[in-house]
Short mmCIF file of C-alpha atoms and ligand atoms in Angstrom, two decimals:
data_model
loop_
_atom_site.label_atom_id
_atom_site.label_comp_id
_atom_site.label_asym_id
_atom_site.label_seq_id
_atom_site.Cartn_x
_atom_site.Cartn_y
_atom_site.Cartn_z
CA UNK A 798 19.63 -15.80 5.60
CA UNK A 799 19.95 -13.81 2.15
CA UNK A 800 16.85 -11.57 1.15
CA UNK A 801 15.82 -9.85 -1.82
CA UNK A 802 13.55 -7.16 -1.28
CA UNK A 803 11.47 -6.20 -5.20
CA UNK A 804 10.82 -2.41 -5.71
CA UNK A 805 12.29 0.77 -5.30
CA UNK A 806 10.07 3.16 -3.24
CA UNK A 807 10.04 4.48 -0.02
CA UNK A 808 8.09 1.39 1.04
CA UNK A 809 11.03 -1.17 -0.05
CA UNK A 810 13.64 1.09 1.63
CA UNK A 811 11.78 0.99 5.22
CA UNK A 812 11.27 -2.84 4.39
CA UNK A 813 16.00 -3.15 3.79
CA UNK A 814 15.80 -0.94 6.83
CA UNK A 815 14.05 -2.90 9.12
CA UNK A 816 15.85 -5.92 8.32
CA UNK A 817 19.12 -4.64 7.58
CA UNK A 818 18.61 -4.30 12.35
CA UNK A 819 18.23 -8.02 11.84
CA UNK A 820 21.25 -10.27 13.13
CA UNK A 821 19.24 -12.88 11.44
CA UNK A 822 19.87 -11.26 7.77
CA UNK A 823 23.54 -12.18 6.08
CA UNK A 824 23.23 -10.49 2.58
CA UNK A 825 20.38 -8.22 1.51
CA UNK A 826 19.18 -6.96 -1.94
CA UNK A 827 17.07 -4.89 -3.11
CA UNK A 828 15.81 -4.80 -7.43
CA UNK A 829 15.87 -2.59 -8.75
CA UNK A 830 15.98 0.02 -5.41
CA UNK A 831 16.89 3.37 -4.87
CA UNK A 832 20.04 5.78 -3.82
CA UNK A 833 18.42 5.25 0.18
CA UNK A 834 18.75 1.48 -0.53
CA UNK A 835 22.13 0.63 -1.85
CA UNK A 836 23.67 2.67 1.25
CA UNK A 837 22.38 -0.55 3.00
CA UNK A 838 21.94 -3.50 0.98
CA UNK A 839 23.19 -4.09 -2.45
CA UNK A 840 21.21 -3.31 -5.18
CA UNK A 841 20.51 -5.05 -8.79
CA UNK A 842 19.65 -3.48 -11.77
CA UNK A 843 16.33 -5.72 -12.26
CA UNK A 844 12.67 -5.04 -12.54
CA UNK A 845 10.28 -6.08 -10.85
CA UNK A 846 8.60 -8.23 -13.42
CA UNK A 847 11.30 -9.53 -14.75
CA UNK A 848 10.92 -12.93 -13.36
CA UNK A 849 13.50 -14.61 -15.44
CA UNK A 850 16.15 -12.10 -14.58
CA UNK A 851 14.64 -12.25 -10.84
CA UNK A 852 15.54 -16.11 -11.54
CA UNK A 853 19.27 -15.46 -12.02
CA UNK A 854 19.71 -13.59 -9.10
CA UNK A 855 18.13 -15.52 -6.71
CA UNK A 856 19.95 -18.49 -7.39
CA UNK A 857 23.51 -16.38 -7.78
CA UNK A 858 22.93 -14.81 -4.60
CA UNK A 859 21.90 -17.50 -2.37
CA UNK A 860 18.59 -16.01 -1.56
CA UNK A 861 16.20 -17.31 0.95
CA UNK A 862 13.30 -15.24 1.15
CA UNK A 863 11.88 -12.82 -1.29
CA UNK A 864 9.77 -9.75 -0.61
CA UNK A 865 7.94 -8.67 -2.56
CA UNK A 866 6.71 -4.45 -2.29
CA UNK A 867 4.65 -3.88 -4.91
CA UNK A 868 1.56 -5.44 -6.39
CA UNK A 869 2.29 -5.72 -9.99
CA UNK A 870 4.72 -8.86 -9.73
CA UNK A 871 2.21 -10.32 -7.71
CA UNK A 872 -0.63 -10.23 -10.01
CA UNK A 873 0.89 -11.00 -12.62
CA UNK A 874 2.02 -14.77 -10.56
CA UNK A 875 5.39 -13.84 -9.13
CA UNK A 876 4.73 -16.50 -5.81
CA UNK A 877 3.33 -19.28 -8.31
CA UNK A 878 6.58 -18.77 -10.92
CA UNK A 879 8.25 -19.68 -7.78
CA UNK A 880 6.50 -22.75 -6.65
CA UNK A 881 6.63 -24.04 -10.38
CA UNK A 882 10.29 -23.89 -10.87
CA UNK A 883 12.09 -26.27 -9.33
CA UNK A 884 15.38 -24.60 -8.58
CA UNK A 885 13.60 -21.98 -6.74
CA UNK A 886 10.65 -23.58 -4.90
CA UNK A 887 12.60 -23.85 -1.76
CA UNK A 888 12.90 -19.80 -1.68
CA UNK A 889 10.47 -18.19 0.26
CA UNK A 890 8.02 -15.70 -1.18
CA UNK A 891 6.48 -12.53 1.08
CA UNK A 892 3.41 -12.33 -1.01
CA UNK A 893 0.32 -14.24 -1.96
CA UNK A 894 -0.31 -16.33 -5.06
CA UNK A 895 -1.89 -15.12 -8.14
CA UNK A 896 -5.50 -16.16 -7.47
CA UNK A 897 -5.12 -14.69 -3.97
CA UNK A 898 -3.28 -11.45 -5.35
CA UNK A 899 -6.96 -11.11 -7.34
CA UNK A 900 -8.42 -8.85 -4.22
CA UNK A 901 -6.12 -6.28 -5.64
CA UNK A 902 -5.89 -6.83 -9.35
CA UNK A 903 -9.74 -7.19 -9.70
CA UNK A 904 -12.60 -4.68 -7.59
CA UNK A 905 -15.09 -7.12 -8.91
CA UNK A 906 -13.17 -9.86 -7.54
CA UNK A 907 -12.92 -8.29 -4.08
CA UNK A 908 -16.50 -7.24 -4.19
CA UNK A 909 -17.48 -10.52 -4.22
CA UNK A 910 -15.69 -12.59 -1.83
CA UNK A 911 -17.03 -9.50 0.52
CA UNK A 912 -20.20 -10.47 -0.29
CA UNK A 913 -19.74 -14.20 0.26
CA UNK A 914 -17.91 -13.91 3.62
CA UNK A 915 -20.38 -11.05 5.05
CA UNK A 916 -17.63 -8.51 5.22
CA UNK A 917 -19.23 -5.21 5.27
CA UNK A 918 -18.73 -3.14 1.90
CA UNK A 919 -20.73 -0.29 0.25
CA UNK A 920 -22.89 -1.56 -2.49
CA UNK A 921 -22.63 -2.33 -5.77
CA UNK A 922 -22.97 -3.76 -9.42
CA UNK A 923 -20.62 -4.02 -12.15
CA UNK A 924 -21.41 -3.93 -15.65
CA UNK A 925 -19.56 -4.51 -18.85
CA UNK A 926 -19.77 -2.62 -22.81
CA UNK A 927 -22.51 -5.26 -23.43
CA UNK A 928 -24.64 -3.70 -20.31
CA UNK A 929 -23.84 -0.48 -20.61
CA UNK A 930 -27.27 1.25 -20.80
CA UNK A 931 -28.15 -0.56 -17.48
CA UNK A 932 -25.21 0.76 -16.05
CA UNK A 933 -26.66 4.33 -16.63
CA UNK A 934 -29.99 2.96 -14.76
CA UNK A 935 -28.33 1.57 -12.15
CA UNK A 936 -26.79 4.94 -11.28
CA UNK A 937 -29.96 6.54 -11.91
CA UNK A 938 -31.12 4.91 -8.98
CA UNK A 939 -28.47 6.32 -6.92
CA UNK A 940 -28.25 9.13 -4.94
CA UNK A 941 -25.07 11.35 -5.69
CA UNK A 942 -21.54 11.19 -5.51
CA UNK A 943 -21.68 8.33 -8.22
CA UNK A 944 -18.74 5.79 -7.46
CA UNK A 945 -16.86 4.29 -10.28
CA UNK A 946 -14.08 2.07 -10.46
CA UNK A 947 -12.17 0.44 -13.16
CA UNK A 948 -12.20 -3.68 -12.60
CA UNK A 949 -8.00 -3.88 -13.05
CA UNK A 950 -5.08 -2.32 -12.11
CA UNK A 951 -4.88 1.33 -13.06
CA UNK A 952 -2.11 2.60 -11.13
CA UNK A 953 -3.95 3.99 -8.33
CA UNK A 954 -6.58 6.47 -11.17
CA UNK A 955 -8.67 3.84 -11.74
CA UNK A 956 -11.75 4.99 -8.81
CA UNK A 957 -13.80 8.13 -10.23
CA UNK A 958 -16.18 9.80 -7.53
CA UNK A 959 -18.86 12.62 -9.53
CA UNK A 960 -21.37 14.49 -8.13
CA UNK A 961 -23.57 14.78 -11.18
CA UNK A 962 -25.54 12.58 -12.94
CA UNK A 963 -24.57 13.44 -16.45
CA UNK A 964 -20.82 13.22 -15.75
CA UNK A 965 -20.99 9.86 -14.50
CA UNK A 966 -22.69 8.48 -17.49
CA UNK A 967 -20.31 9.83 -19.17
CA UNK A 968 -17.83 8.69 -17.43
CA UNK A 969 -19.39 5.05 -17.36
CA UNK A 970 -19.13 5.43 -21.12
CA UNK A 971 -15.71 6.88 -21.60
CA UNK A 972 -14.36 3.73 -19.36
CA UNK A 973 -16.37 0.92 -20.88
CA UNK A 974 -16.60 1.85 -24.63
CA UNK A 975 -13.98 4.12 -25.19
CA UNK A 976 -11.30 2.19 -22.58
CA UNK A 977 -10.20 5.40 -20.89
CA UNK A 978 -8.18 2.69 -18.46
CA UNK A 979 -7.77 0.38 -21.16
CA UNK A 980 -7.90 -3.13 -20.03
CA UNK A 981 -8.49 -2.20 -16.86
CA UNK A 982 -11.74 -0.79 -17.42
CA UNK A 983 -13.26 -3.26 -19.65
CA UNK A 984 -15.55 -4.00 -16.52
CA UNK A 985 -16.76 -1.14 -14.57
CA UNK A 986 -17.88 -1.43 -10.29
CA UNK A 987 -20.60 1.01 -9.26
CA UNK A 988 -20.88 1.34 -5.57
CA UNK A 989 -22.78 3.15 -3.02
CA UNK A 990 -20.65 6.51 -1.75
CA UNK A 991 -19.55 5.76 1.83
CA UNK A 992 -19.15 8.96 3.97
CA UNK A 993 -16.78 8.79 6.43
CA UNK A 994 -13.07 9.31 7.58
CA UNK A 995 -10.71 6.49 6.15
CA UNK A 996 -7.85 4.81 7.71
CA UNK A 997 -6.31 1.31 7.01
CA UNK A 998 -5.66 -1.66 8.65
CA UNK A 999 -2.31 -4.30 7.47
CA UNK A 1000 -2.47 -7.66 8.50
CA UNK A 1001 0.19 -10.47 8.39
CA UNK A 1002 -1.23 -13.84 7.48
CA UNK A 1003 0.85 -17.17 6.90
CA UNK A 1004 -2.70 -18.64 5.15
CA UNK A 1005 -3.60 -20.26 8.70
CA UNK A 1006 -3.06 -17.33 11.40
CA UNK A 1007 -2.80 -13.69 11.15
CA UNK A 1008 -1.65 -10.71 13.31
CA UNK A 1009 -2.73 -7.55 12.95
CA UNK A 1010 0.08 -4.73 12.60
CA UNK A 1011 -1.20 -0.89 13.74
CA UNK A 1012 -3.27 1.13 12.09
CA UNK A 1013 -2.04 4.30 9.51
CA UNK A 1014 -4.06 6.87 7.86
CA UNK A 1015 -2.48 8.47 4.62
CA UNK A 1016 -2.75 11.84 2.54
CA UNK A 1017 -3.87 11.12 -1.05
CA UNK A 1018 -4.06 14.67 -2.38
CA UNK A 1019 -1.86 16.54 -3.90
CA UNK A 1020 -3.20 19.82 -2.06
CA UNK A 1021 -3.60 20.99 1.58
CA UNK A 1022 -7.07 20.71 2.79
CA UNK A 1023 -7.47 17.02 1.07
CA UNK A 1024 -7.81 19.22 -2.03
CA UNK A 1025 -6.38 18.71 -5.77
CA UNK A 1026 -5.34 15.55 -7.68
CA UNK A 1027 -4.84 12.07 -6.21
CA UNK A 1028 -1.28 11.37 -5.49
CA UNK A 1029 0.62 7.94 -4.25
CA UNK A 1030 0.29 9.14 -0.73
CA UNK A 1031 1.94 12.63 0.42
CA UNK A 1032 2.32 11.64 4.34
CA UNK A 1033 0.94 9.41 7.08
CA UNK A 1034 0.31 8.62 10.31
CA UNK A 1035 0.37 5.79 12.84
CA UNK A 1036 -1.74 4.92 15.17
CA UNK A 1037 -4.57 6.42 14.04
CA UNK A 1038 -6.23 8.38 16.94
CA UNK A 1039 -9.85 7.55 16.57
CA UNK A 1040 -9.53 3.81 15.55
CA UNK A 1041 -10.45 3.47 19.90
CA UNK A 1042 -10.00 -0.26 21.18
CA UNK A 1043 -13.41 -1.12 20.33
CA UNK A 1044 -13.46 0.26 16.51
CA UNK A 1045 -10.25 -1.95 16.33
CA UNK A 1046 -12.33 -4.95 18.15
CA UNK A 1047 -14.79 -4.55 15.65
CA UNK A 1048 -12.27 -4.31 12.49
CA UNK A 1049 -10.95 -7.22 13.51
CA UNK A 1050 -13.88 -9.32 14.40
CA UNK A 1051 -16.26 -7.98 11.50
CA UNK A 1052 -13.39 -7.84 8.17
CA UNK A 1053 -9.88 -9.10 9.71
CA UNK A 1054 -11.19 -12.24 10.84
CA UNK A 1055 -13.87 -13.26 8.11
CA UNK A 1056 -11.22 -11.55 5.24
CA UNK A 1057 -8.40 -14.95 6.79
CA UNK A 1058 -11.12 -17.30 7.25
CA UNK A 1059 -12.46 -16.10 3.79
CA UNK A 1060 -9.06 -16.85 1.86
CA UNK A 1061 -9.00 -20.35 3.88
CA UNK A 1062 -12.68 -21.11 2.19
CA UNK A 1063 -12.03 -20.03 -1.20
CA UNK A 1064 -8.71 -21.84 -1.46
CA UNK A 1065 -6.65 -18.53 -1.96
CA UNK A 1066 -3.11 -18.90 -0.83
CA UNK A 1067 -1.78 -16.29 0.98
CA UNK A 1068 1.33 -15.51 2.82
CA UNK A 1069 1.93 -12.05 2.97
CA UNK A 1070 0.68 -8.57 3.77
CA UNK A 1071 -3.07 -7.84 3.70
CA UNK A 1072 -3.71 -3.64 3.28
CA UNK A 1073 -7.53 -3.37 4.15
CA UNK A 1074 -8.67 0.01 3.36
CA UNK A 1075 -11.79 0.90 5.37
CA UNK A 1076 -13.59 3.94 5.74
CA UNK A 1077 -15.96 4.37 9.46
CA UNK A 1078 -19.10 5.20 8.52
CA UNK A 1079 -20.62 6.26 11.98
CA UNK A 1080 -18.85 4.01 14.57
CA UNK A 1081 -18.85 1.14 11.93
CA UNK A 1082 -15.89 -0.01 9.64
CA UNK A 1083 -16.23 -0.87 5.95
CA UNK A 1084 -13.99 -1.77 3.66
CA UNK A 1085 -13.18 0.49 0.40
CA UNK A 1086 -10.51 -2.21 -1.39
CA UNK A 1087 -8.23 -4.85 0.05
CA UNK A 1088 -4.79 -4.50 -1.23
CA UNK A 1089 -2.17 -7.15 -1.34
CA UNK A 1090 0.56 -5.70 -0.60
CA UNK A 1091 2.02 -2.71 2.37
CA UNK A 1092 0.83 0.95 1.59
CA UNK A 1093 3.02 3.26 0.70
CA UNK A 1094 4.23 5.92 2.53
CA UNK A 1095 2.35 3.92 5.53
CA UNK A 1096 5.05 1.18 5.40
CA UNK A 1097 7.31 4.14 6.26
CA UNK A 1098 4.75 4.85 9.58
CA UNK A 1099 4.00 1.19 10.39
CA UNK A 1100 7.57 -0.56 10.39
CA UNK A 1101 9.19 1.94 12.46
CA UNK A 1102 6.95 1.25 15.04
CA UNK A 1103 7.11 -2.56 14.58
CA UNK A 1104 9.28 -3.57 17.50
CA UNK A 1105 9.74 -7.17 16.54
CA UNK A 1106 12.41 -8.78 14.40
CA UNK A 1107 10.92 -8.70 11.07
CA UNK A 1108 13.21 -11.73 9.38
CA UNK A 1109 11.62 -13.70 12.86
CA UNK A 1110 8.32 -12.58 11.13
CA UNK A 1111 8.99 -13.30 7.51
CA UNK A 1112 10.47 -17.05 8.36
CA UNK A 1113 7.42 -17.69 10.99
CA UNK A 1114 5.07 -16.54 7.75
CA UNK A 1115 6.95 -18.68 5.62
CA UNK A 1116 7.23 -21.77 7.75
CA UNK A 1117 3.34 -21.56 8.85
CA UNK A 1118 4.28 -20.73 12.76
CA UNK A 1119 2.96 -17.52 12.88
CA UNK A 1120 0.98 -17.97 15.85
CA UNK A 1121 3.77 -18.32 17.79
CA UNK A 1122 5.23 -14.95 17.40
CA UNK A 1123 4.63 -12.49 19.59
CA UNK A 1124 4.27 -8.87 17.60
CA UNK A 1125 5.63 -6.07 19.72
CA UNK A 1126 4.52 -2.30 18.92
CA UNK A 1127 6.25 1.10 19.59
CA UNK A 1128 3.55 2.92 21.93
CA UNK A 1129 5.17 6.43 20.20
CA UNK A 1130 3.56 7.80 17.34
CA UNK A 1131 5.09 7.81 13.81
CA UNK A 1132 4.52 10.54 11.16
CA UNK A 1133 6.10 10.66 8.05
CA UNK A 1134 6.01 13.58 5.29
CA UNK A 1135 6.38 13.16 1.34
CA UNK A 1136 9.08 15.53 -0.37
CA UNK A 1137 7.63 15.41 -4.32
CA UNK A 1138 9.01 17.09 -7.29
CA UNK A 1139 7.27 20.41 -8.10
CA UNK A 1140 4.50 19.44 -10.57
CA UNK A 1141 3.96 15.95 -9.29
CA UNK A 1142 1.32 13.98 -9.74
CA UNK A 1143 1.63 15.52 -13.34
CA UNK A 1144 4.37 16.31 -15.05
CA UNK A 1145 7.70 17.20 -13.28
CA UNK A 1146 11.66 17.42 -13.69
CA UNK A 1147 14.51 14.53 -12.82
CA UNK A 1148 17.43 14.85 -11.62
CA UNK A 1149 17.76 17.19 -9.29
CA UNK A 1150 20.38 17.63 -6.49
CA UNK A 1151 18.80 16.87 -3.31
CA UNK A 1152 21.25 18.30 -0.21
CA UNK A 1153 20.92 17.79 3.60
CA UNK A 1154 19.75 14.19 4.39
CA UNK A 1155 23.03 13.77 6.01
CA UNK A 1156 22.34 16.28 8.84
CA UNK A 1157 19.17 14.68 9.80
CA UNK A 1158 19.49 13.86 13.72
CA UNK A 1159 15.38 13.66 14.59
CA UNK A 1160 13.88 11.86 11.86
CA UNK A 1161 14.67 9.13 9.04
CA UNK A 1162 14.64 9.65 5.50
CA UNK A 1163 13.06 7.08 3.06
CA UNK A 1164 14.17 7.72 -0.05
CA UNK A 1165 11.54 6.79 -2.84
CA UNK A 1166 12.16 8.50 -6.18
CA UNK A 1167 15.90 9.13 -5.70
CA UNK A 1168 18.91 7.54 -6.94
CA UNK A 1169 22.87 8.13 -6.75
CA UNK A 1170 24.64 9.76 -9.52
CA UNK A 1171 28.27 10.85 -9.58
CA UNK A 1172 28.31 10.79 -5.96
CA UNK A 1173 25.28 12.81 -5.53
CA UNK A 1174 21.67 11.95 -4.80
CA UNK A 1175 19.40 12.90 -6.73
CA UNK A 1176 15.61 13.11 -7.61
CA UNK A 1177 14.36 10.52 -10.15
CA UNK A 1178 10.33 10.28 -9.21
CA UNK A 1179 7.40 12.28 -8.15
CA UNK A 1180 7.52 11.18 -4.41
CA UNK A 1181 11.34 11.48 -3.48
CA UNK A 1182 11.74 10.93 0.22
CA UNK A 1183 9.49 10.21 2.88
CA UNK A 1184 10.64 12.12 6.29
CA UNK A 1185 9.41 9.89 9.17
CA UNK A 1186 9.90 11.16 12.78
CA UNK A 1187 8.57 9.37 16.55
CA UNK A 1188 6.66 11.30 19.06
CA UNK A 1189 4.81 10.48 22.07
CA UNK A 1190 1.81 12.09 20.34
CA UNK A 1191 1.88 12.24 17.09
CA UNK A 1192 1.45 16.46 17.16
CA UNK A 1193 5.30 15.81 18.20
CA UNK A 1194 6.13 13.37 15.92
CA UNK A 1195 4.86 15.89 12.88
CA UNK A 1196 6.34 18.82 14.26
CA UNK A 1197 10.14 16.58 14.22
CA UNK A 1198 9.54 16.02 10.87
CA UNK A 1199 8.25 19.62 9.55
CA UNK A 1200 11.55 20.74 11.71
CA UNK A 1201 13.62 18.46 9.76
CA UNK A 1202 12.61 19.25 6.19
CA UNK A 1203 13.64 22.58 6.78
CA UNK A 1204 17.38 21.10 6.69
CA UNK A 1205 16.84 19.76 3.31
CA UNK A 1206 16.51 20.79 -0.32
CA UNK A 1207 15.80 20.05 -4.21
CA UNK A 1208 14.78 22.45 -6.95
CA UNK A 1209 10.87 22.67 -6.56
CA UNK A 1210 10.65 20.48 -3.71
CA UNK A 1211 7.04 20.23 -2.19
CA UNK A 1212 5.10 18.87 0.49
CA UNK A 1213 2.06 19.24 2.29
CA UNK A 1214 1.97 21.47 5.29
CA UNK A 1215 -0.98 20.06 6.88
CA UNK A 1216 -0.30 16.35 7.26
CA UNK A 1217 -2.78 15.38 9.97
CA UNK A 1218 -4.68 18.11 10.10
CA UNK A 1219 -8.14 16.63 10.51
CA UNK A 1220 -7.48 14.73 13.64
P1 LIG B 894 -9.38 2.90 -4.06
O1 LIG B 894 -8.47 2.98 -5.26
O2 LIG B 894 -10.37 1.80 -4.10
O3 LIG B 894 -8.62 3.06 -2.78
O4 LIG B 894 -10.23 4.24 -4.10
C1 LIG B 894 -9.60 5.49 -4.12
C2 LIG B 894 -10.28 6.41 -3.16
O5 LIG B 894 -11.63 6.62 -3.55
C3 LIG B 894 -10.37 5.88 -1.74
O6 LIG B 894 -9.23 6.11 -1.02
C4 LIG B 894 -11.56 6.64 -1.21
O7 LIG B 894 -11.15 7.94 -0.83
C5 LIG B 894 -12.44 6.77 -2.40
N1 LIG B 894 -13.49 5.75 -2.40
C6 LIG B 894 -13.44 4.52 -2.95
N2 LIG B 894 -14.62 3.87 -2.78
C7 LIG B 894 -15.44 4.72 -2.14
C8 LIG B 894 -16.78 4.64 -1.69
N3 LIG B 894 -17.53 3.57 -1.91
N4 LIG B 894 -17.29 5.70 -1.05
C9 LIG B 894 -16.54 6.81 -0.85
N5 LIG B 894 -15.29 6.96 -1.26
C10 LIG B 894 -14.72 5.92 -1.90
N1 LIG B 895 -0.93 4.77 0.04
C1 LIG B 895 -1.84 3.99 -0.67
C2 LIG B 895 -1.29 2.79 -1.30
O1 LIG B 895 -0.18 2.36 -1.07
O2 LIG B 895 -2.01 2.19 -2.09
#
């Protein structure tokens, strides 16, 4: 089995990790990845939209089964390009189809298939620049924080939460007439502010069966406290202590189950990855936005724990036998902290040395925004490395990984202090 793994964060170097442990995998690559990747698969020099070039390599290298990390190839058809080509619709695709890969790349989408398969959601209306001045009613009848999200893809800024009135019409108007997200926010979701804690939920469905994979809880903000700007993720945890047995019963019976069944209905094909983002309001789950894809840094919280042969996974997915796999989890906890460049998620420096992964002997470093250069690594993102650890509680597993990143070093290297904090 040959496998190309698309992307080159932390996410796609857990993914080569995991199955560089399979016996099952022969040759693995990873396009374009990262300095944490090529020490274990080889990597190619390709984006990840670049079907064509994708193309090339995947017939040149034999490859079997394509995963794909990030969304962005997947909205924009990666899976269908696939199935249409007919030197390549024999290879295996980790990912669902375009009109599946919609419950990311549209909130309006998503919004609706909630409301056709009962799935509970906060709610909401969307509205347009033709509608405008009802969108400034509609949040008149709300009560405050005012919700908005841009319909597309807006790497991760599109949501805007405001606890004034004023603001938000303003707001409303900045991203419908005056395409503060561009395309993106041509159309414009309004929903109801859910107040709760949030976790998330990753499912693996083959378009007939599904398994559910453990739950993680990330840190979007920048500062400690939950405080500051919205990052990618700055660390995360797995399992998530107060997702109890029956809060997971009723995840899966109330949005896991209804979400497969849902895709089934609507004639969405998917075989992939399902990232349901929920948020438990009281002792109920709803779900904030379905992504298509793993989270990132979870990936680096929920694979380590995955006990289970992941290429066993991947082929089952592919070949429609899902439901005969049994998934085995890692009762430890897994933690895992984000090193980012000083500055991050605005502007920062490249490029610099980053010393002491090597002496590492308690946790595993992900690298995300890091490459190799004249025999050195060093930092070429915002996030750079995610530092996962194991613990029997995940206290432990945190304190492993704070203990570690006092072994390593970059110029301005940050990270939150407090990574689960408010457990
Ligand atoms: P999203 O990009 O949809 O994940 O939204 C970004 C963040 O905005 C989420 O992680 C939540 O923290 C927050 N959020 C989104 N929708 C809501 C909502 N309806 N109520 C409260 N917070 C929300
Ligand atoms: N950590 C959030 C995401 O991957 O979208």
């Amino acid at each position: 089995m040959n496998i190309l793994v698309l992307g080159s964060g932390g996410r796609e170097h857990t993914f080569a990790w995991k199955i560089a442990q399979s016996n099952r995998c022969k040759g693995l690559f990873v396009a374009p990845g990262n300095s944490g990747t090529e020490a274990i698969a080889t990597n190619l020099n390709i984006g990840v939209t670049d079907f064509e070039a994708i193309k090339v390599a995947v017939l040149e290298h034999k490859i079997n089964i394509v995963v794909v990390g990030p969304e962005d190839p997947l909205v924009q058809g990666i899976h269908d390009f696939f199935l249409q080509d007919e030197a390549l619709k024999g290879v295996a695709v980790i990912g669902p189809q375009q009109a599946a890969a919609e419950l990311e790349g549209s909130k309006e989408f998503a919004k609706e298939f909630m409301m056709r398969h009962n799935i509970p959601t906060a709610a909401y209306e969307s509205f347009t620049k033709a509608n405008v001045e009802a969108g400034y009613k509609f949040l008149e009848t709300l009560k405050p924080p005012y919700v908005l999200k841009a319909d597309g893809l807006a790497a991760g800024k599109g949501v805007l939460i405001l606890n004034d009135l004023d603001d938000a019409k303003a707001e409303l108007k900045s991203m419908l007439v005056d395409a503060k997200f561009g395309e993106a926010s041509t159309k414009v979701v309004i929903e109801e502010f859910l107040d709760g804690i949030e976790l998330s939920c990753f499912v693996l469905t083959d378009g007939k069966d599904y398994k559910v994979l453990p739950t993680a809880k990330d840190y979007k903000r920048i500062g400690e406290g939950d405080t500051g700007l919205n990052t990618g993720g700055m660390g995360a945890i797995s399992p998530v202590p107060f997702a109890t047995e029956a809060f997971l019963d009723k995840i899966e019976n109330q949005i896991v189950k209804p979400t497969v069944e849902g895709l089934k209905k609507d004639n969405l094909p998917y075989v992939g990855f399902i990232f349901i983002g929920l948020i438990k309001v009281g002792d109920d789950p709803k779900v904030i936005e379905y992504n298509v894809r793993m989270g990132d840094p979870e990936t680096e919280v929920v694979l380590p724990r995955l006990k289970t042969d992941i290429v066993e996974v991947f082929e089952a997915m592919a070949n429609q036998t899902l439901k005969d796999v049994t998934i085995t989890i890692d009762e430890r906890a897994a933690t895992t902290v984000m090193l980012v460049s000083g500055g991050y998620p605005e502007a920062y420096e490249k490029g610099k040395e980053i010393t002491g992964v090597e002496t590492l002997t308690d946790s595993i470093a992900f690298h995300a925004g890091a490459i190799s250069k004249e025999g050195k690594t060093v930092t070429s993102g915002g996030r750079v490395m995610a530092i996962t650890s194991y613990g029997d509680t995940y206290n432990e597993a945190i304190k492993k990984s704070y203990q570690s990143i006092e072994n390593l070093h970059f110029d301005k290297m940050y990270y939150r202090k407090d990574i689960g904090f408010d457990l």
